[in-house]
Tab-separated table of C-alpha atoms in Angstrom:
chain	number	residue	atom	x	y	z
A	1	MET	CA	-24.295	93.968	57.692
A	2	ASN	CA	-25.886	90.854	55.911
A	3	ARG	CA	-23.615	89.103	53.871
A	4	ASP	CA	-24.967	88.823	50.224
A	5	ILE	CA	-25.892	84.895	50.058
A	6	GLY	CA	-28.208	82.924	48.209
A	7	ALA	CA	-31.486	81.800	49.365
A	8	ASP	CA	-32.143	78.398	50.791
A	9	ARG	CA	-35.623	76.704	50.178
A	10	TRP	CA	-37.021	75.337	53.608
A	11	LYS	CA	-39.822	72.698	54.390
A	12	ILE	CA	-41.641	73.296	57.764
A	13	LYS	CA	-43.880	70.991	59.466
A	14	ILE	CA	-46.752	73.380	61.157
A	15	ALA	CA	-49.436	72.294	63.946
A	16	TYR	CA	-52.252	74.205	64.867
A	17	ASP	CA	-55.195	74.468	66.874
A	18	GLY	CA	-57.642	76.112	64.239
A	19	THR	CA	-60.142	77.388	66.562
A	20	ASN	CA	-59.145	80.829	66.673
A	21	PHE	CA	-57.835	81.335	62.949
A	22	HIS	CA	-59.499	82.429	60.076
A	23	GLY	CA	-58.215	79.709	58.230
A	24	TRP	CA	-54.830	79.238	56.545
A	25	GLN	CA	-54.372	81.825	53.884
A	26	ARG	CA	-53.342	85.194	54.929
A	27	GLN	CA	-55.758	88.046	54.856
A	28	ASN	CA	-55.440	91.308	56.027
A	29	GLU	CA	-57.998	91.947	58.447
A	30	PHE	CA	-58.033	88.478	60.091
A	31	ARG	CA	-55.800	86.249	62.232
A	32	THR	CA	-54.690	83.255	59.674
A	33	VAL	CA	-52.131	80.659	59.890
A	34	GLN	CA	-50.112	81.596	56.997
A	35	GLY	CA	-50.252	85.316	58.231
A	36	GLU	CA	-48.631	84.253	61.506
A	37	ILE	CA	-45.884	82.235	60.198
A	38	GLU	CA	-44.932	84.828	57.795
A	39	ASN	CA	-44.935	87.363	60.388
A	40	ALA	CA	-42.754	85.138	62.875
A	41	ILE	CA	-40.516	84.958	59.778
A	42	LEU	CA	-40.068	88.315	58.724
A	43	PRO	CA	-37.800	89.344	61.764
A	44	LEU	CA	-35.291	86.582	59.968
A	45	SER	CA	-35.363	87.639	56.457
A	46	HIS	CA	-32.409	89.541	54.628
A	47	GLY	CA	-33.471	93.024	54.803
A	48	ARG	CA	-36.524	92.175	56.913
A	49	GLU	CA	-38.811	91.768	53.806
A	50	LEU	CA	-41.992	89.674	53.707
A	51	VAL	CA	-41.009	86.052	52.817
A	52	PRO	CA	-44.010	84.453	51.383
A	53	VAL	CA	-44.978	80.807	52.785
A	54	TYR	CA	-46.510	78.463	50.348
A	55	GLY	CA	-48.526	75.502	52.009
A	56	SER	CA	-49.522	72.231	51.009
A	57	GLY	CA	-53.212	73.652	50.696
A	58	ARG	CA	-55.440	75.713	52.722
A	59	THR	CA	-57.293	74.851	55.421
A	60	ASP	CA	-60.662	76.497	56.268
A	61	ALA	CA	-61.463	78.417	59.456
A	62	GLY	CA	-61.827	75.838	62.485
A	63	VAL	CA	-59.961	73.127	60.847
A	64	HIS	CA	-56.909	71.870	62.631
A	65	ALA	CA	-53.376	70.772	61.423
A	66	HIS	CA	-51.212	68.176	62.884
A	67	GLY	CA	-48.712	68.120	59.971
A	68	GLN	CA	-49.338	70.890	57.334
A	69	ILE	CA	-46.392	71.375	55.259
A	70	ALA	CA	-45.010	74.724	53.789
A	71	HIS	CA	-41.968	76.022	52.092
A	72	PHE	CA	-40.652	79.184	51.812
A	73	ASP	CA	-36.800	80.805	50.883
A	74	LEU	CA	-34.633	82.306	53.028
A	75	LYS	CA	-31.535	84.237	52.759
A	76	ARG	CA	-29.709	83.537	55.971
A	77	GLU	CA	-27.189	80.931	57.168
A	78	ILE	CA	-29.285	78.878	59.999
A	79	THR	CA	-29.716	75.576	61.368
A	80	PRO	CA	-32.860	73.724	60.941
A	81	VAL	CA	-33.207	73.785	64.851
A	82	LYS	CA	-32.403	77.178	65.126
A	83	LEU	CA	-34.713	78.232	62.496
A	84	TYR	CA	-37.879	76.374	63.865
A	85	ARG	CA	-36.881	77.461	67.242
A	86	ALA	CA	-36.615	81.413	65.961
A	87	ILE	CA	-40.104	81.112	64.266
A	88	ASN	CA	-41.576	79.615	67.303
A	89	GLY	CA	-39.752	82.199	69.328
A	90	ASN	CA	-41.569	85.042	67.376
A	91	LEU	CA	-45.111	83.353	67.384
A	92	ARG	CA	-47.059	85.203	69.689
A	93	LYS	CA	-49.528	82.567	70.669
A	94	ASN	CA	-49.426	79.004	71.548
A	95	ASP	CA	-52.208	77.669	69.067
A	96	VAL	CA	-49.744	77.453	65.988
A	97	LYS	CA	-46.117	75.881	66.216
A	98	VAL	CA	-43.455	74.906	63.690
A	99	MET	CA	-42.809	71.282	65.024
A	100	SER	CA	-39.605	70.741	62.281
A	101	ALA	CA	-37.864	72.353	59.640
A	102	GLU	CA	-35.383	71.027	56.718
A	103	LYS	CA	-33.480	72.552	54.019
A	104	VAL	CA	-34.628	71.230	50.716
A	105	ASP	CA	-33.969	71.179	46.908
A	106	SER	CA	-34.898	74.496	45.319
A	107	GLN	CA	-37.380	72.390	43.273
A	108	PHE	CA	-39.431	71.255	46.234
A	109	ASP	CA	-42.834	72.636	46.413
A	110	ALA	CA	-45.255	72.237	49.148
A	111	ARG	CA	-48.738	71.778	47.222
A	112	ARG	CA	-47.051	70.370	43.876
A	113	SER	CA	-44.255	67.729	45.423
A	114	ALA	CA	-47.127	66.279	47.556
A	115	VAL	CA	-47.901	62.672	46.540
A	116	SER	CA	-50.529	62.021	49.014
A	117	LYS	CA	-52.385	63.786	52.067
A	118	GLU	CA	-54.043	62.173	54.930
A	119	TYR	CA	-56.949	64.075	56.683
A	120	ARG	CA	-58.749	62.744	60.027
A	121	TYR	CA	-61.934	63.586	60.922
A	122	ARG	CA	-63.297	63.111	64.419
A	123	ILE	CA	-66.828	62.223	65.585
A	124	TRP	CA	-68.198	62.386	69.151
A	125	ASN	CA	-70.853	59.829	68.988
A	126	ALA	CA	-73.032	60.071	72.311
A	127	GLU	CA	-76.146	62.068	73.374
A	128	ILE	CA	-74.120	64.953	75.071
A	129	MET	CA	-71.075	66.234	73.578
A	130	GLU	CA	-67.843	66.003	76.074
A	131	PRO	CA	-67.080	69.758	76.872
A	132	LEU	CA	-63.323	68.800	76.581
A	133	GLU	CA	-63.499	67.429	72.996
A	134	ARG	CA	-65.948	69.830	71.511
A	135	LEU	CA	-63.278	71.973	69.698
A	136	THR	CA	-61.553	68.784	68.153
A	137	HIS	CA	-64.662	66.504	67.470
A	138	THR	CA	-68.185	67.073	65.754
A	139	HIS	CA	-71.130	65.799	67.759
A	140	VAL	CA	-73.513	63.225	66.273
A	141	SER	CA	-75.963	62.288	68.962
A	142	LYS	CA	-77.993	59.594	67.158
A	143	PRO	CA	-76.551	56.203	67.051
A	144	ILE	CA	-74.438	55.340	64.232
A	145	ASP	CA	-74.099	52.479	62.224
A	146	ILE	CA	-70.376	51.930	61.477
A	147	ASP	CA	-70.925	48.739	59.155
A	148	ALA	CA	-73.008	51.069	56.966
A	149	MET	CA	-70.379	53.859	56.912
A	150	ARG	CA	-67.655	51.315	56.264
A	151	THR	CA	-69.652	50.081	53.171
A	152	ALA	CA	-70.223	53.605	52.056
A	153	SER	CA	-66.782	54.295	52.448
A	154	ALA	CA	-65.644	51.801	49.650
A	155	TYR	CA	-67.634	53.723	47.142
A	156	PHE	CA	-65.247	56.296	47.613
A	157	ILE	CA	-61.813	54.581	47.133
A	158	GLY	CA	-60.272	54.737	43.944
A	159	THR	CA	-60.202	57.603	40.995
A	160	HIS	CA	-63.424	59.201	40.541
A	161	ASP	CA	-64.927	62.729	39.555
A	162	PHE	CA	-65.352	64.081	42.981
A	163	ALA	CA	-67.400	67.259	41.738
A	164	ALA	CA	-70.548	66.369	43.788
A	165	PHE	CA	-68.321	65.837	47.178
A	166	SER	CA	-66.870	69.240	46.823
A	167	ALA	CA	-67.689	72.947	46.959
A	168	ASN	CA	-67.290	75.360	44.178
A	169	PRO	CA	-65.611	72.889	42.056
A	170	LEU	CA	-64.977	74.325	38.778
A	171	ARG	CA	-64.246	77.875	40.094
A	172	GLU	CA	-60.401	77.349	40.399
A	173	ILE	CA	-59.556	74.133	38.663
A	174	GLU	CA	-59.770	72.557	35.670
A	175	SER	CA	-60.230	68.733	36.823
A	176	THR	CA	-62.290	67.296	39.667
A	177	VAL	CA	-60.903	63.889	39.183
A	178	ARG	CA	-59.167	62.841	42.349
A	179	THR	CA	-57.650	59.678	43.740
A	180	VAL	CA	-58.539	58.362	47.214
A	181	ASN	CA	-56.213	55.472	48.467
A	182	PHE	CA	-57.833	54.587	51.749
A	183	ILE	CA	-60.369	55.643	54.336
A	184	ASP	CA	-60.007	53.532	57.643
A	185	ILE	CA	-63.010	54.139	60.043
A	186	ILE	CA	-61.636	53.707	63.595
A	187	SER	CA	-64.313	53.146	66.390
A	188	THR	CA	-63.384	53.858	70.112
A	189	PRO	CA	-66.665	54.816	71.282
A	190	PRO	CA	-67.919	57.387	71.688
A	191	ARG	CA	-65.184	58.351	69.619
A	192	LEU	CA	-65.115	57.812	65.761
A	193	GLU	CA	-62.432	58.703	63.343
A	194	ILE	CA	-62.460	58.892	59.565
A	195	ARG	CA	-58.849	58.804	58.095
A	196	VAL	CA	-58.996	59.634	54.557
A	197	ASN	CA	-56.017	59.564	52.380
A	198	GLY	CA	-55.843	60.939	48.768
A	199	ASN	CA	-53.564	62.312	45.955
A	200	GLY	CA	-55.465	65.337	46.491
A	201	PHE	CA	-58.427	67.209	47.772
A	202	LEU	CA	-61.132	69.376	46.207
A	203	TYR	CA	-62.093	72.149	48.329
A	204	LYS	CA	-64.454	70.802	51.231
A	205	MET	CA	-64.028	67.326	49.781
A	206	VAL	CA	-63.281	65.605	53.165
A	207	ARG	CA	-65.945	67.212	55.013
A	208	SER	CA	-68.605	66.356	52.026
A	209	ILE	CA	-67.209	62.835	52.586
A	210	ALA	CA	-67.361	62.951	56.218
A	211	GLY	CA	-70.846	64.587	56.231
A	212	PHE	CA	-72.280	61.908	53.755
A	213	LEU	CA	-70.831	58.934	55.831
A	214	ILE	CA	-72.549	60.698	58.964
A	215	SER	CA	-75.595	60.721	56.674
A	216	VAL	CA	-75.436	56.943	56.025
A	217	GLY	CA	-74.334	56.171	59.705
A	218	THR	CA	-77.488	57.852	61.137
A	219	GLY	CA	-79.637	56.241	58.212
A	220	ARG	CA	-80.787	58.960	56.315
A	221	GLU	CA	-78.612	57.675	53.386
A	222	LYS	CA	-77.896	54.529	51.951
A	223	PRO	CA	-74.348	53.310	51.393
A	224	GLU	CA	-74.939	52.619	47.685
A	225	ALA	CA	-76.255	56.271	47.009
A	226	VAL	CA	-72.502	57.199	46.953
A	227	THR	CA	-72.253	56.283	43.222
A	228	GLU	CA	-75.506	57.815	42.087
A	229	ILE	CA	-74.647	61.079	43.666
A	230	MET	CA	-70.810	60.809	42.348
A	231	ASN	CA	-71.983	59.837	38.804
A	232	SER	CA	-74.431	63.211	39.030
A	233	ARG	CA	-71.466	65.530	39.220
A	234	ILE	CA	-73.690	67.960	40.751
A	235	ARG	CA	-73.516	69.082	44.525
A	236	THR	CA	-76.922	69.048	45.967
A	237	ALA	CA	-78.238	69.467	49.639
A	238	ARG	CA	-77.889	65.603	49.852
A	239	VAL	CA	-74.370	66.203	50.363
A	240	GLU	CA	-73.687	67.925	53.766
A	241	SER	CA	-70.342	69.349	54.768
A	242	ALA	CA	-69.521	68.136	58.071
A	243	GLN	CA	-68.211	70.920	60.582
A	244	PRO	CA	-64.893	72.270	60.343
A	245	GLN	CA	-63.800	71.473	63.964
A	246	GLY	CA	-63.634	67.784	63.428
A	247	LEU	CA	-61.267	68.178	60.734
A	248	THR	CA	-57.506	67.627	60.946
A	249	LEU	CA	-55.045	67.602	58.455
A	250	TRP	CA	-52.972	64.752	59.732
A	251	GLN	CA	-50.218	64.563	57.375
A	252	VAL	CA	-48.474	65.463	53.978
A	253	ASN	CA	-46.400	62.519	52.028
A	254	TYR	CA	-43.975	63.638	49.625
B	1	MET	CA	-99.801	77.421	89.913
B	2	ASN	CA	-96.866	75.241	91.263
B	3	ARG	CA	-98.231	72.325	93.528
B	4	ASP	CA	-96.691	72.291	96.957
B	5	ILE	CA	-94.337	69.141	96.903
B	6	GLY	CA	-91.499	68.097	98.591
B	7	ALA	CA	-87.895	68.850	97.385
B	8	ASP	CA	-85.916	65.655	95.692
B	9	ARG	CA	-82.396	65.450	96.213
B	10	TRP	CA	-80.482	64.886	92.826
B	11	LYS	CA	-76.928	63.739	92.257
B	12	ILE	CA	-75.668	65.265	88.886
B	13	LYS	CA	-72.216	64.495	87.070
B	14	ILE	CA	-70.864	67.728	85.434
B	15	ALA	CA	-67.976	67.777	82.851
B	16	TYR	CA	-66.217	70.899	81.966
B	17	ASP	CA	-63.475	72.285	79.967
B	18	GLY	CA	-61.635	74.689	82.716
B	19	THR	CA	-60.213	77.041	80.394
B	20	ASN	CA	-62.419	79.938	80.367
B	21	PHE	CA	-63.901	79.389	84.120
B	22	HIS	CA	-62.774	81.011	87.136
B	23	GLY	CA	-62.903	77.598	88.919
B	24	TRP	CA	-65.712	75.972	90.372
B	25	GLN	CA	-67.086	78.231	92.987
B	26	ARG	CA	-69.532	81.036	92.476
B	27	GLN	CA	-68.144	84.372	92.338
B	28	ASN	CA	-70.243	87.436	91.809
B	29	GLU	CA	-67.979	88.949	89.370
B	30	PHE	CA	-66.679	85.978	87.527
B	31	ARG	CA	-67.955	83.171	85.123
B	32	THR	CA	-67.579	80.053	87.265
B	33	VAL	CA	-69.223	76.330	86.831
B	34	GLN	CA	-71.091	76.433	90.126
B	35	GLY	CA	-72.198	79.750	89.032
B	36	GLU	CA	-73.270	78.874	85.378
B	37	ILE	CA	-75.187	75.450	86.825
B	38	GLU	CA	-76.936	77.265	89.530
B	39	ASN	CA	-78.051	79.861	86.982
B	40	ALA	CA	-79.084	77.115	84.509
B	41	ILE	CA	-81.193	75.345	87.329
B	42	LEU	CA	-82.861	78.699	88.706
B	43	PRO	CA	-85.652	78.417	85.899
B	44	LEU	CA	-86.323	75.002	86.870
B	45	SER	CA	-86.924	75.956	90.557
B	46	HIS	CA	-89.933	76.426	92.587
B	47	GLY	CA	-90.973	80.101	92.630
B	48	ARG	CA	-87.700	80.740	90.652
B	49	GLU	CA	-85.283	80.852	93.834
B	50	LEU	CA	-81.991	80.033	93.500
B	51	VAL	CA	-81.020	76.558	94.428
B	52	PRO	CA	-77.523	76.021	95.765
B	53	VAL	CA	-75.521	73.360	93.974
B	54	TYR	CA	-72.993	71.591	96.311
B	55	GLY	CA	-69.932	70.135	94.522
B	56	SER	CA	-67.709	67.124	95.624
B	57	GLY	CA	-64.693	69.608	96.280
B	58	ARG	CA	-63.628	72.789	94.289
B	59	THR	CA	-61.503	73.155	91.390
B	60	ASP	CA	-59.161	75.704	90.362
B	61	ALA	CA	-59.428	78.202	87.484
B	62	GLY	CA	-58.381	75.979	84.426
B	63	VAL	CA	-58.947	72.805	85.855
B	64	HIS	CA	-61.088	70.426	84.309
B	65	ALA	CA	-63.483	67.871	85.050
B	66	HIS	CA	-64.682	64.602	83.404
B	67	GLY	CA	-66.890	63.763	86.489
B	68	GLN	CA	-67.535	66.223	88.668
B	69	ILE	CA	-70.232	65.387	91.031
B	70	ALA	CA	-72.627	67.888	92.826
B	71	HIS	CA	-76.119	67.626	94.857
B	72	PHE	CA	-79.099	70.086	94.965
B	73	ASP	CA	-82.721	70.063	95.966
B	74	LEU	CA	-85.264	70.712	93.841
B	75	LYS	CA	-89.017	71.116	94.374
B	76	ARG	CA	-90.226	69.865	90.971
B	77	GLU	CA	-91.350	66.556	89.815
B	78	ILE	CA	-89.271	65.850	86.629
B	79	THR	CA	-87.542	62.668	85.239
B	80	PRO	CA	-83.608	62.237	85.583
B	81	VAL	CA	-83.434	62.632	81.784
B	82	LYS	CA	-85.502	65.571	81.576
B	83	LEU	CA	-83.715	67.346	84.378
B	84	TYR	CA	-80.440	67.004	82.842
B	85	ARG	CA	-81.691	67.987	79.415
B	86	ALA	CA	-83.151	70.968	80.802
B	87	ILE	CA	-80.072	72.014	82.643
B	88	ASN	CA	-78.096	71.874	79.636
B	89	GLY	CA	-80.805	73.572	77.208
B	90	ASN	CA	-80.218	76.513	79.777
B	91	LEU	CA	-76.454	76.372	79.887
B	92	ARG	CA	-75.143	78.966	77.634
B	93	LYS	CA	-71.866	77.571	76.401
B	94	ASN	CA	-70.608	74.411	75.558
B	95	ASP	CA	-67.897	74.022	77.741
B	96	VAL	CA	-69.810	72.657	80.827
B	97	LYS	CA	-72.544	70.004	80.496
B	98	VAL	CA	-74.230	67.711	82.903
B	99	MET	CA	-73.831	64.289	81.625
B	100	SER	CA	-75.969	62.540	84.155
B	101	ALA	CA	-78.726	63.048	86.847
B	102	GLU	CA	-80.258	60.666	89.277
B	103	LYS	CA	-82.336	60.683	92.297
B	104	VAL	CA	-80.878	60.108	95.661
B	105	ASP	CA	-81.435	59.690	99.180
B	106	SER	CA	-81.925	63.285	100.798
B	107	GLN	CA	-78.772	61.952	103.421
B	108	PHE	CA	-76.594	62.172	100.038
B	109	ASP	CA	-73.776	64.815	100.199
B	110	ALA	CA	-71.559	65.077	97.231
B	111	ARG	CA	-68.548	66.016	99.244
B	112	ARG	CA	-69.217	64.123	102.498
B	113	SER	CA	-70.368	61.067	101.112
B	114	ALA	CA	-67.621	60.545	98.606
B	115	VAL	CA	-65.340	57.625	99.479
B	116	SER	CA	-62.477	58.453	96.958
B	117	LYS	CA	-61.639	60.581	94.069
B	118	GLU	CA	-59.227	60.061	91.026
B	119	TYR	CA	-57.687	63.211	89.442
B	120	ARG	CA	-55.451	62.595	86.137
B	121	TYR	CA	-52.670	64.795	85.378
B	122	ARG	CA	-51.550	64.864	81.926
B	123	ILE	CA	-47.967	65.876	80.633
B	124	TRP	CA	-47.001	66.395	77.147
B	125	ASN	CA	-43.178	65.550	77.218
B	126	ALA	CA	-41.743	66.721	73.764
B	127	GLU	CA	-39.410	69.603	72.970
B	128	ILE	CA	-42.650	71.389	71.111
B	129	MET	CA	-45.888	71.563	72.778
B	130	GLU	CA	-48.570	70.155	70.362
B	131	PRO	CA	-50.861	73.068	69.744
B	132	LEU	CA	-54.254	70.938	69.879
B	133	GLU	CA	-52.972	69.733	73.280
B	134	ARG	CA	-52.229	72.881	75.142
B	135	LEU	CA	-55.069	73.209	77.072
B	136	THR	CA	-55.224	69.772	78.593
B	137	HIS	CA	-51.602	69.088	79.099
B	138	THR	CA	-48.556	70.553	80.917
B	139	HIS	CA	-45.784	71.124	78.569
B	140	VAL	CA	-42.333	69.529	79.849
B	141	SER	CA	-39.587	69.519	77.224
B	142	LYS	CA	-36.659	68.046	79.211
B	143	PRO	CA	-36.637	64.203	78.961
B	144	ILE	CA	-38.601	62.512	81.785
B	145	ASP	CA	-37.151	59.756	83.977
B	146	ILE	CA	-40.316	57.566	84.115
B	147	ASP	CA	-38.887	55.176	86.589
B	148	ALA	CA	-37.789	57.630	88.616
B	149	MET	CA	-41.183	59.172	88.618
B	150	ARG	CA	-42.724	55.706	89.762
B	151	THR	CA	-40.400	55.349	92.052
B	152	ALA	CA	-40.848	58.429	93.847
B	153	SER	CA	-44.900	57.743	93.235
B	154	ALA	CA	-44.879	54.803	95.920
B	155	TYR	CA	-43.870	56.994	98.684
B	156	PHE	CA	-47.075	59.051	98.341
B	157	ILE	CA	-49.101	55.864	98.483
B	158	GLY	CA	-50.995	55.261	102.170
B	159	THR	CA	-51.879	57.286	104.663
B	160	HIS	CA	-50.010	60.400	105.276
B	161	ASP	CA	-49.658	64.095	106.619
B	162	PHE	CA	-49.805	65.856	103.345
B	163	ALA	CA	-49.211	69.626	104.504
B	164	ALA	CA	-46.021	70.051	102.724
B	165	PHE	CA	-47.627	68.855	99.522
B	166	SER	CA	-50.569	71.321	99.623
B	167	ALA	CA	-50.947	75.075	99.789
B	168	ASN	CA	-52.668	76.989	102.859
B	169	PRO	CA	-53.271	73.611	104.689
B	170	LEU	CA	-54.427	75.201	107.820
B	171	ARG	CA	-56.527	77.806	106.661
B	172	GLU	CA	-59.649	75.988	106.457
B	173	ILE	CA	-59.275	72.378	107.928
B	174	GLU	CA	-57.947	70.670	111.015
B	175	SER	CA	-56.405	67.830	109.657
B	176	THR	CA	-53.612	67.280	106.985
B	177	VAL	CA	-53.772	63.512	106.965
B	178	ARG	CA	-55.012	62.141	103.940
B	179	THR	CA	-54.662	58.600	102.123
B	180	VAL	CA	-53.787	58.264	98.713
B	181	ASN	CA	-54.723	54.860	97.489
B	182	PHE	CA	-52.778	54.620	94.276
B	183	ILE	CA	-50.754	56.444	91.420
B	184	ASP	CA	-50.425	54.847	88.148
B	185	ILE	CA	-48.521	56.660	85.579
B	186	ILE	CA	-49.211	55.972	82.270
B	187	SER	CA	-46.600	56.599	79.410
B	188	THR	CA	-47.903	56.804	75.911
B	189	PRO	CA	-45.133	59.111	74.462
B	190	PRO	CA	-45.121	61.975	74.200
B	191	ARG	CA	-48.269	61.695	76.725
B	192	LEU	CA	-47.807	61.019	80.078
B	193	GLU	CA	-50.663	60.819	82.558
B	194	ILE	CA	-50.597	60.523	86.319
B	195	ARG	CA	-53.526	59.196	87.842
B	196	VAL	CA	-54.050	59.632	91.454
B	197	ASN	CA	-56.719	58.147	93.598
B	198	GLY	CA	-57.496	59.371	96.976
B	199	ASN	CA	-60.057	59.264	99.774
B	200	GLY	CA	-59.737	63.081	99.609
B	201	PHE	CA	-57.376	65.786	98.740
B	202	LEU	CA	-56.076	68.992	100.421
B	203	TYR	CA	-55.824	72.225	98.503
B	204	LYS	CA	-53.562	71.950	95.180
B	205	MET	CA	-52.676	68.575	96.644
B	206	VAL	CA	-52.551	66.882	93.236
B	207	ARG	CA	-50.945	69.533	91.468
B	208	SER	CA	-48.378	69.350	94.198
B	209	ILE	CA	-47.686	65.645	93.990
B	210	ALA	CA	-47.471	66.178	90.320
B	211	GLY	CA	-45.264	68.881	90.431
B	212	PHE	CA	-42.812	67.091	92.608
B	213	LEU	CA	-43.041	63.919	90.345
B	214	ILE	CA	-42.281	66.309	87.298
B	215	SER	CA	-39.057	67.463	89.454
B	216	VAL	CA	-38.050	63.847	90.117
B	217	GLY	CA	-38.968	62.934	86.441
B	218	THR	CA	-36.345	65.809	85.090
B	219	GLY	CA	-33.620	65.067	87.949
B	220	ARG	CA	-33.983	68.120	89.915
B	221	GLU	CA	-35.123	65.858	93.007
B	222	LYS	CA	-34.555	62.230	94.092
B	223	PRO	CA	-37.411	60.116	94.658
B	224	GLU	CA	-36.416	59.442	98.488
B	225	ALA	CA	-36.785	63.102	99.016
B	226	VAL	CA	-40.796	62.795	99.111
B	227	THR	CA	-40.426	61.330	102.823
B	228	GLU	CA	-37.927	63.934	103.991
B	229	ILE	CA	-40.120	66.753	102.739
B	230	MET	CA	-43.208	64.895	104.105
B	231	ASN	CA	-42.164	64.650	107.446
B	232	SER	CA	-41.059	68.185	107.593
B	233	ARG	CA	-44.938	68.834	107.366
B	234	ILE	CA	-43.972	72.426	105.682
B	235	ARG	CA	-44.638	73.718	102.287
B	236	THR	CA	-41.495	74.989	100.709
B	237	ALA	CA	-40.097	76.158	97.448
B	238	ARG	CA	-38.934	72.717	96.820
B	239	VAL	CA	-42.454	71.588	95.918
B	240	GLU	CA	-44.079	73.378	92.870
B	241	SER	CA	-47.552	73.113	92.001
B	242	ALA	CA	-47.881	71.851	88.384
B	243	GLN	CA	-50.045	74.028	86.231
B	244	PRO	CA	-53.419	73.897	86.588
B	245	GLN	CA	-54.545	73.008	82.674
B	246	GLY	CA	-52.954	69.750	82.934
B	247	LEU	CA	-55.472	68.390	85.792
B	248	THR	CA	-58.681	66.927	85.381
B	249	LEU	CA	-60.992	65.515	88.093
B	250	TRP	CA	-61.726	62.523	86.609
B	251	GLN	CA	-64.105	60.448	89.014
B	252	VAL	CA	-65.767	60.870	92.151
B	253	ASN	CA	-66.555	57.276	93.836
B	254	TYR	CA	-69.606	56.792	96.452
């Protein structure tokens, strides 16, 4: 007999290797992170009903997460440690894990409560892609001018309309204005990592910024072009989305 | 018409993600690194005959390489850059690449000419295995005493009979005496890396050393036990082979 208890709201941190997922969002036909987590929580739920799990945002197929955050409500008395261990015990594969769990106020919302997010975009800049790094880095074989890339990155900092650096920007949301707090470019050859922190991101915004920075770094575009393209508010072929496997949702801040 | 030219001996450096290989050595039924490389060289060979490729040593299924070295003889005039690019162009998947090629003296032998080799064994020491690291690290959830591990590692340094720290030591070779030049243990929590350099290694020797160091680090064995076990010259259940995915053949020195 289950006791009739109220639901607690839980915040969990999830890490995953996106290689073998069709992204975050549950889809009936495909393996997704949200689907796997919801399936793993199901046996813990009151009456074994599906417990919807809400993420801080979606990630596309192939995109990884070090610290994706999600929330859900569970009618069950359980400690944080027992909860994340139980979910991990129910996950069938090792490419997704719940790293921690904490009980939060019922007003907490993984997406709406987030004040900023950090994504990291990894590039392998050498003639030949090192096999062991291929699932977490994008290969750029041409030499990269990192100074040019850093100059370009400065144009993205601040509050701007990022419509030209996103995909389908007007389909789901009203405003395409976002604030980028910082972009750090860390070079440890042949690795290059672009760290982007912002208050929110449009669909494919980080991959569009990374793709354009790669175009600047390899000499196809000038750093100053960022402003011109941004002001156009129109996505064109000049902005390419960098490949998904280089991208990791690193951290969500509340 | 092929010109009738002499064969050149080539030395190539190969990197691979061992996850989806049945090890180095060619097997008819399974995908192996040697098999893939030989298949990729075939179209370049005089008369399209199989060119045997000789590695510096075998690696087991799941074991990776950053700098495996191999040699082969090819009757074809070609530059080093064109050669490695041609082989890479013929490789069907991205989990193996030829990183460089150089023409060498006909006496060069990838195995016999090697003066030392370095292997790196990677451990993820935290309660939960980070999904993105699972294919290149071994998970140890218990806290590790790194000082105890370092103390134990010193007993392996030098010239010893490693029969007790290898598998099937007498099946193929006569002497089980080898020299370990150094073992460095690099701790960057939650990562722990054991770097082992020696003049040669018996079958499963590095994984046996790593496995025993893990036993010492987690308190199941004392550092001093290394000498006692080594002197027994008999492999027992006290020595466990650490899992293959943590191991990478890092470098072969000539």
